[in-house]
Amino acid sequence: EAGVVQSPRYKIIEKKQPVAFWCNPISGHNTLYWYRQNLGQGPELLIRYENEEAVDDSQLPKDRFSAERLKGVDSTLKIQPAELGDSAVYLCASSLGGGSAYEQYFGPGTRLTVT
Amino acid sequence: AQKVTQAQTEISVVEKEDVTLDCVYETRDTTYYLFWYKQPPSGELVFLIRRNSFDEQNEISGRYSWNFQKSTSSFNFTITASQVVDSAVYFCALISGTYKYIFGTGTRLKVLA
């Protein structure tokens, strides 16, 4: 069974440029998560989707970040414009459901460097 | 407030040594779940174990074992006879109330040949 797929794996952009990350979750997983992981830190949740509905986006910096999950399958996370502080690894995860009992399966992440 | 503390930033051991990674959590909820994840250099977090707050039985899986103690709010992870392939960053995480993972800052384990 294929795991969570993310692309690109690496991205280098100049500040003020836009950038987008793509995630395809494990087949059948209704819940999708986007995390940001800064160097030396644990992942921090940005947004959680239940099917196509964003049910928790309280940590998403909405002035520059946006996300969508059309048709409740794959998802895109966008930053516009990017700032130096956005340099991090952006992780996508999916789970069968949104309940606490479900473990999350993570993709390899996209390492973003903003110069 | 929910919090996960992994006080050990980095641990180095020689192959075949046993090593324990500490995890201390804080939550006011009576129902919660604790997790351990491994993050190898490839970057992908790998699920290791999940425990709920009502099950304090220790668990063993091969060379891995977990000690859950509610009295001290700890969920420690021991690797017996460590191997070089165990080298990674290990994260402890907590979910209570909402479905939001609270991760610790991770412990980098280096196993030297």
mmCIF file of C-alpha atoms in Angstrom:
data_model
loop_
_atom_site.group_PDB
_atom_site.id
_atom_site.type_symbol
_atom_site.label_atom_id
_atom_site.label_comp_id
_atom_site.label_asym_id
_atom_site.label_seq_id
_atom_site.Cartn_x
_atom_site.Cartn_y
_atom_site.Cartn_z
ATOM 1 C CA GLU A 1 0.000 0.000 0.000
ATOM 2 C CA ALA A 2 1.402 3.408 -0.946
ATOM 3 C CA GLY A 3 2.150 5.831 1.843
ATOM 4 C CA VAL A 4 1.509 9.537 1.997
ATOM 5 C CA VAL A 5 3.030 11.214 -1.042
ATOM 6 C CA GLN A 6 4.331 14.766 -0.998
ATOM 7 C CA SER A 7 5.917 16.935 -3.620
ATOM 8 C CA PRO A 8 8.234 18.594 -4.113
ATOM 9 C CA ARG A 9 10.721 17.207 -1.600
ATOM 10 C CA TYR A 10 12.789 20.384 -1.637
ATOM 11 C CA LYS A 11 12.049 23.940 -2.618
ATOM 12 C CA ILE A 12 14.215 27.039 -2.545
ATOM 13 C CA ILE A 13 12.592 30.388 -3.216
ATOM 14 C CA GLU A 14 13.284 34.048 -2.631
ATOM 15 C CA LYS A 15 11.262 35.915 -0.058
ATOM 16 C CA LYS A 16 8.008 37.438 -1.305
ATOM 17 C CA GLN A 17 7.624 34.664 -3.884
ATOM 18 C CA PRO A 18 4.670 32.234 -3.759
ATOM 19 C CA VAL A 19 5.101 28.515 -3.169
ATOM 20 C CA ALA A 20 2.784 25.510 -3.132
ATOM 21 C CA PHE A 21 3.069 22.035 -1.680
ATOM 22 C CA TRP A 22 1.060 19.016 -2.716
ATOM 23 C CA CYS A 23 -0.029 15.992 -0.685
ATOM 24 C CA ASN A 24 -1.766 12.767 -1.621
ATOM 25 C CA PRO A 25 -2.901 10.834 1.459
ATOM 26 C CA ILE A 26 -3.208 7.101 1.916
ATOM 27 C CA SER A 27 -6.191 5.754 0.034
ATOM 28 C CA GLY A 28 -9.276 5.627 2.229
ATOM 29 C CA HIS A 29 -7.962 8.057 4.819
ATOM 30 C CA ASN A 30 -10.584 10.727 5.373
ATOM 31 C CA THR A 31 -8.529 12.942 7.648
ATOM 32 C CA LEU A 32 -5.609 14.965 6.348
ATOM 33 C CA TYR A 33 -3.214 17.161 8.303
ATOM 34 C CA TRP A 34 -0.616 19.755 7.405
ATOM 35 C CA TYR A 35 2.197 20.374 9.879
ATOM 36 C CA ARG A 36 5.175 22.683 9.976
ATOM 37 C CA GLN A 37 8.373 21.444 11.582
ATOM 38 C CA ASN A 38 11.067 23.942 12.420
ATOM 39 C CA LEU A 39 14.629 22.820 12.890
ATOM 40 C CA GLY A 40 15.092 21.024 16.197
ATOM 41 C CA GLN A 41 11.388 21.108 17.024
ATOM 42 C CA GLY A 42 8.451 18.781 16.866
ATOM 43 C CA PRO A 43 5.777 19.201 14.204
ATOM 44 C CA GLU A 44 3.097 21.836 14.780
ATOM 45 C CA LEU A 45 -0.344 21.456 13.282
ATOM 46 C CA LEU A 46 -1.366 24.045 10.696
ATOM 47 C CA ILE A 47 -4.679 22.636 9.492
ATOM 48 C CA ARG A 48 -6.783 19.484 9.679
ATOM 49 C CA TYR A 49 -9.321 18.329 7.111
ATOM 50 C CA GLU A 50 -12.161 15.897 7.523
ATOM 51 C CA ASN A 51 -12.881 14.964 3.921
ATOM 52 C CA GLU A 52 -12.997 18.334 2.144
ATOM 53 C CA GLU A 53 -13.872 20.388 5.212
ATOM 54 C CA ALA A 54 -11.218 22.252 7.175
ATOM 55 C CA VAL A 55 -12.245 21.510 10.754
ATOM 56 C CA ASP A 56 -9.249 23.014 12.536
ATOM 57 C CA ASP A 57 -7.263 25.845 10.992
ATOM 58 C CA SER A 58 -6.656 27.818 14.161
ATOM 59 C CA GLN A 59 -2.883 27.620 13.756
ATOM 60 C CA LEU A 60 -2.808 28.564 10.081
ATOM 61 C CA PRO A 61 -1.441 32.089 9.438
ATOM 62 C CA LYS A 62 -4.311 33.070 7.228
ATOM 63 C CA ASP A 63 -2.802 36.307 5.988
ATOM 64 C CA ARG A 64 -0.331 34.393 3.850
ATOM 65 C CA PHE A 65 -1.171 30.710 4.071
ATOM 66 C CA SER A 66 -4.042 28.944 2.360
ATOM 67 C CA ALA A 67 -4.982 25.333 1.850
ATOM 68 C CA GLU A 68 -7.509 23.348 -0.058
ATOM 69 C CA ARG A 69 -8.609 19.767 -0.322
ATOM 70 C CA LEU A 70 -10.836 19.497 -3.316
ATOM 71 C CA LYS A 71 -12.881 16.300 -3.587
ATOM 72 C CA GLY A 72 -11.623 15.230 -0.185
ATOM 73 C CA VAL A 73 -8.518 13.458 -1.486
ATOM 74 C CA ASP A 74 -5.304 15.290 -2.261
ATOM 75 C CA SER A 75 -4.486 18.675 -0.817
ATOM 76 C CA THR A 76 -2.446 21.764 -1.587
ATOM 77 C CA LEU A 77 -0.865 24.154 0.899
ATOM 78 C CA LYS A 78 0.147 27.559 -0.415
ATOM 79 C CA ILE A 79 2.210 30.408 0.973
ATOM 80 C CA GLN A 80 1.997 33.839 -0.626
ATOM 81 C CA PRO A 81 4.160 35.761 -0.139
ATOM 82 C CA ALA A 82 6.819 33.685 1.583
ATOM 83 C CA GLU A 83 8.906 35.170 4.374
ATOM 84 C CA LEU A 84 12.303 34.163 5.707
ATOM 85 C CA GLY A 85 10.672 32.692 8.808
ATOM 86 C CA ASP A 86 8.686 30.256 6.714
ATOM 87 C CA SER A 87 11.781 28.150 6.133
ATOM 88 C CA ALA A 88 10.874 24.768 7.601
ATOM 89 C CA VAL A 89 9.792 21.269 6.692
ATOM 90 C CA TYR A 90 6.122 21.005 5.804
ATOM 91 C CA LEU A 91 4.676 17.617 6.629
ATOM 92 C CA CYS A 92 1.459 16.094 5.465
ATOM 93 C CA ALA A 93 -0.205 13.271 7.383
ATOM 94 C CA SER A 94 -3.381 11.264 7.052
ATOM 95 C CA SER A 95 -5.451 8.985 9.250
ATOM 96 C CA LEU A 96 -8.520 6.815 8.907
ATOM 97 C CA GLY A 97 -10.541 9.147 11.063
ATOM 98 C CA GLY A 98 -10.189 12.234 13.134
ATOM 99 C CA GLY A 99 -10.538 10.591 16.497
ATOM 100 C CA SER A 100 -7.714 10.523 18.978
ATOM 101 C CA ALA A 101 -7.350 6.775 18.694
ATOM 102 C CA TYR A 102 -6.170 6.885 15.119
ATOM 103 C CA GLU A 103 -2.476 7.051 14.468
ATOM 104 C CA GLN A 104 -1.342 9.436 11.797
ATOM 105 C CA TYR A 105 0.801 8.395 8.862
ATOM 106 C CA PHE A 106 3.269 10.998 7.718
ATOM 107 C CA GLY A 107 4.741 11.798 4.354
ATOM 108 C CA PRO A 108 8.457 12.580 3.848
ATOM 109 C CA GLY A 109 7.831 16.309 3.940
ATOM 110 C CA THR A 110 8.818 19.277 1.791
ATOM 111 C CA ARG A 111 11.863 21.175 2.953
ATOM 112 C CA LEU A 112 11.346 24.859 2.173
ATOM 113 C CA THR A 113 14.197 27.326 2.181
ATOM 114 C CA VAL A 114 13.347 30.997 1.795
ATOM 115 C CA THR A 115 16.314 33.220 0.921
ATOM 116 C CA ALA B 1 -2.833 23.294 29.046
ATOM 117 C CA GLN B 2 -1.258 20.380 27.272
ATOM 118 C CA LYS B 3 2.456 19.908 27.119
ATOM 119 C CA VAL B 4 5.000 17.246 26.292
ATOM 120 C CA THR B 5 8.538 17.498 27.605
ATOM 121 C CA GLN B 6 11.449 15.515 26.260
ATOM 122 C CA ALA B 7 14.296 16.814 28.362
ATOM 123 C CA GLN B 8 16.987 14.801 26.605
ATOM 124 C CA THR B 9 18.022 16.725 23.507
ATOM 125 C CA GLU B 10 20.579 14.202 22.316
ATOM 126 C CA ILE B 11 21.819 10.834 23.525
ATOM 127 C CA SER B 12 24.795 8.866 22.255
ATOM 128 C CA VAL B 13 25.283 5.206 23.023
ATOM 129 C CA VAL B 14 27.487 2.448 21.761
ATOM 130 C CA GLU B 15 25.858 -0.349 19.828
ATOM 131 C CA LYS B 16 24.298 -3.069 22.013
ATOM 132 C CA GLU B 17 23.790 -0.729 24.945
ATOM 133 C CA ASP B 18 20.304 -0.199 26.326
ATOM 134 C CA VAL B 19 18.911 3.326 26.194
ATOM 135 C CA THR B 20 15.818 4.976 27.667
ATOM 136 C CA LEU B 21 14.162 8.029 26.175
ATOM 137 C CA ASP B 22 12.116 10.062 28.623
ATOM 138 C CA CYS B 23 8.745 11.667 28.014
ATOM 139 C CA VAL B 24 6.764 13.684 30.554
ATOM 140 C CA TYR B 25 3.335 15.029 29.679
ATOM 141 C CA GLU B 26 0.802 17.445 31.118
ATOM 142 C CA THR B 27 -2.924 17.407 30.577
ATOM 143 C CA ARG B 28 -6.031 18.032 32.641
ATOM 144 C CA ASP B 29 -8.108 15.575 30.636
ATOM 145 C CA THR B 30 -8.782 12.115 32.005
ATOM 146 C CA THR B 31 -8.981 10.618 28.525
ATOM 147 C CA TYR B 32 -5.941 11.029 26.354
ATOM 148 C CA TYR B 33 -3.588 9.149 24.065
ATOM 149 C CA LEU B 34 0.177 9.038 23.998
ATOM 150 C CA PHE B 35 2.304 8.190 20.984
ATOM 151 C CA TRP B 36 5.902 7.634 20.059
ATOM 152 C CA TYR B 37 7.198 8.357 16.563
ATOM 153 C CA LYS B 38 10.592 7.778 15.009
ATOM 154 C CA GLN B 39 11.996 10.246 12.482
ATOM 155 C CA PRO B 40 14.978 8.816 10.616
ATOM 156 C CA PRO B 41 17.213 11.038 8.461
ATOM 157 C CA SER B 42 14.827 10.544 5.540
ATOM 158 C CA GLY B 43 12.391 12.786 7.429
ATOM 159 C CA GLU B 44 9.278 10.633 7.490
ATOM 160 C CA LEU B 45 7.801 10.158 10.948
ATOM 161 C CA VAL B 46 7.132 6.497 11.618
ATOM 162 C CA PHE B 47 4.465 5.462 14.110
ATOM 163 C CA LEU B 48 5.761 3.216 16.899
ATOM 164 C CA ILE B 49 3.107 2.943 19.564
ATOM 165 C CA ARG B 50 -0.145 4.356 20.919
ATOM 166 C CA ARG B 51 -1.400 4.087 24.507
ATOM 167 C CA ASN B 52 -4.635 5.348 25.974
ATOM 168 C CA SER B 53 -4.897 6.806 29.434
ATOM 169 C CA PHE B 54 -6.820 3.848 30.805
ATOM 170 C CA ASP B 55 -4.237 1.257 29.921
ATOM 171 C CA GLU B 56 -1.111 1.441 32.052
ATOM 172 C CA GLN B 57 0.231 -1.916 31.067
ATOM 173 C CA ASN B 58 3.759 -1.796 29.820
ATOM 174 C CA GLU B 59 4.323 -3.001 26.314
ATOM 175 C CA ILE B 60 7.159 -4.827 24.658
ATOM 176 C CA SER B 61 7.710 -5.164 20.938
ATOM 177 C CA GLY B 62 10.959 -6.883 20.062
ATOM 178 C CA ARG B 63 13.777 -4.681 21.320
ATOM 179 C CA TYR B 64 11.384 -1.839 22.117
ATOM 180 C CA SER B 65 9.498 -1.414 25.358
ATOM 181 C CA TRP B 66 7.371 1.331 26.820
ATOM 182 C CA ASN B 67 6.708 2.230 30.435
ATOM 183 C CA PHE B 68 3.555 4.258 31.051
ATOM 184 C CA GLN B 69 3.112 5.649 34.573
ATOM 185 C CA LYS B 70 0.193 7.975 35.226
ATOM 186 C CA SER B 71 1.433 8.708 38.739
ATOM 187 C CA THR B 72 4.462 10.494 37.327
ATOM 188 C CA SER B 73 2.857 11.505 33.989
ATOM 189 C CA SER B 74 5.581 9.711 32.122
ATOM 190 C CA PHE B 75 5.689 7.513 29.042
ATOM 191 C CA ASN B 76 9.264 6.361 28.638
ATOM 192 C CA PHE B 77 10.685 4.371 25.753
ATOM 193 C CA THR B 78 13.509 1.856 26.102
ATOM 194 C CA ILE B 79 15.518 0.296 23.318
ATOM 195 C CA THR B 80 17.344 -2.850 24.353
ATOM 196 C CA ALA B 81 20.578 -3.827 22.643
ATOM 197 C CA SER B 82 20.587 -0.727 20.453
ATOM 198 C CA GLN B 83 21.643 -0.913 16.830
ATOM 199 C CA VAL B 84 23.015 1.683 14.430
ATOM 200 C CA VAL B 85 19.700 1.591 12.536
ATOM 201 C CA ASP B 86 18.009 2.932 15.671
ATOM 202 C CA SER B 87 19.734 6.261 15.122
ATOM 203 C CA ALA B 88 16.982 8.817 14.597
ATOM 204 C CA VAL B 89 15.015 11.542 16.306
ATOM 205 C CA TYR B 90 12.268 10.170 18.512
ATOM 206 C CA PHE B 91 9.150 12.168 19.304
ATOM 207 C CA CYS B 92 6.627 11.670 22.046
ATOM 208 C CA ALA B 93 3.165 13.104 21.380
ATOM 209 C CA LEU B 94 -0.071 13.635 23.259
ATOM 210 C CA ILE B 95 -3.669 13.987 22.121
ATOM 211 C CA SER B 96 -6.372 14.914 24.587
ATOM 212 C CA GLY B 97 -9.692 16.654 24.157
ATOM 213 C CA THR B 98 -9.210 17.810 20.586
ATOM 214 C CA TYR B 99 -7.645 15.793 17.814
ATOM 215 C CA LYS B 100 -4.512 17.903 17.856
ATOM 216 C CA TYR B 101 -1.182 16.271 18.399
ATOM 217 C CA ILE B 102 1.100 18.027 20.850
ATOM 218 C CA PHE B 103 4.617 16.895 20.056
ATOM 219 C CA GLY B 104 7.648 17.105 22.275
ATOM 220 C CA THR B 105 10.827 18.648 20.931
ATOM 221 C CA GLY B 106 12.295 15.229 20.225
ATOM 222 C CA THR B 107 15.366 13.318 21.368
ATOM 223 C CA ARG B 108 18.125 12.657 18.872
ATOM 224 C CA LEU B 109 19.570 9.196 19.419
ATOM 225 C CA LYS B 110 22.972 8.358 18.001
ATOM 226 C CA VAL B 111 24.032 4.750 18.133
ATOM 227 C CA LEU B 112 27.725 4.342 17.465
ATOM 228 C CA ALA B 113 29.164 1.191 15.954
#
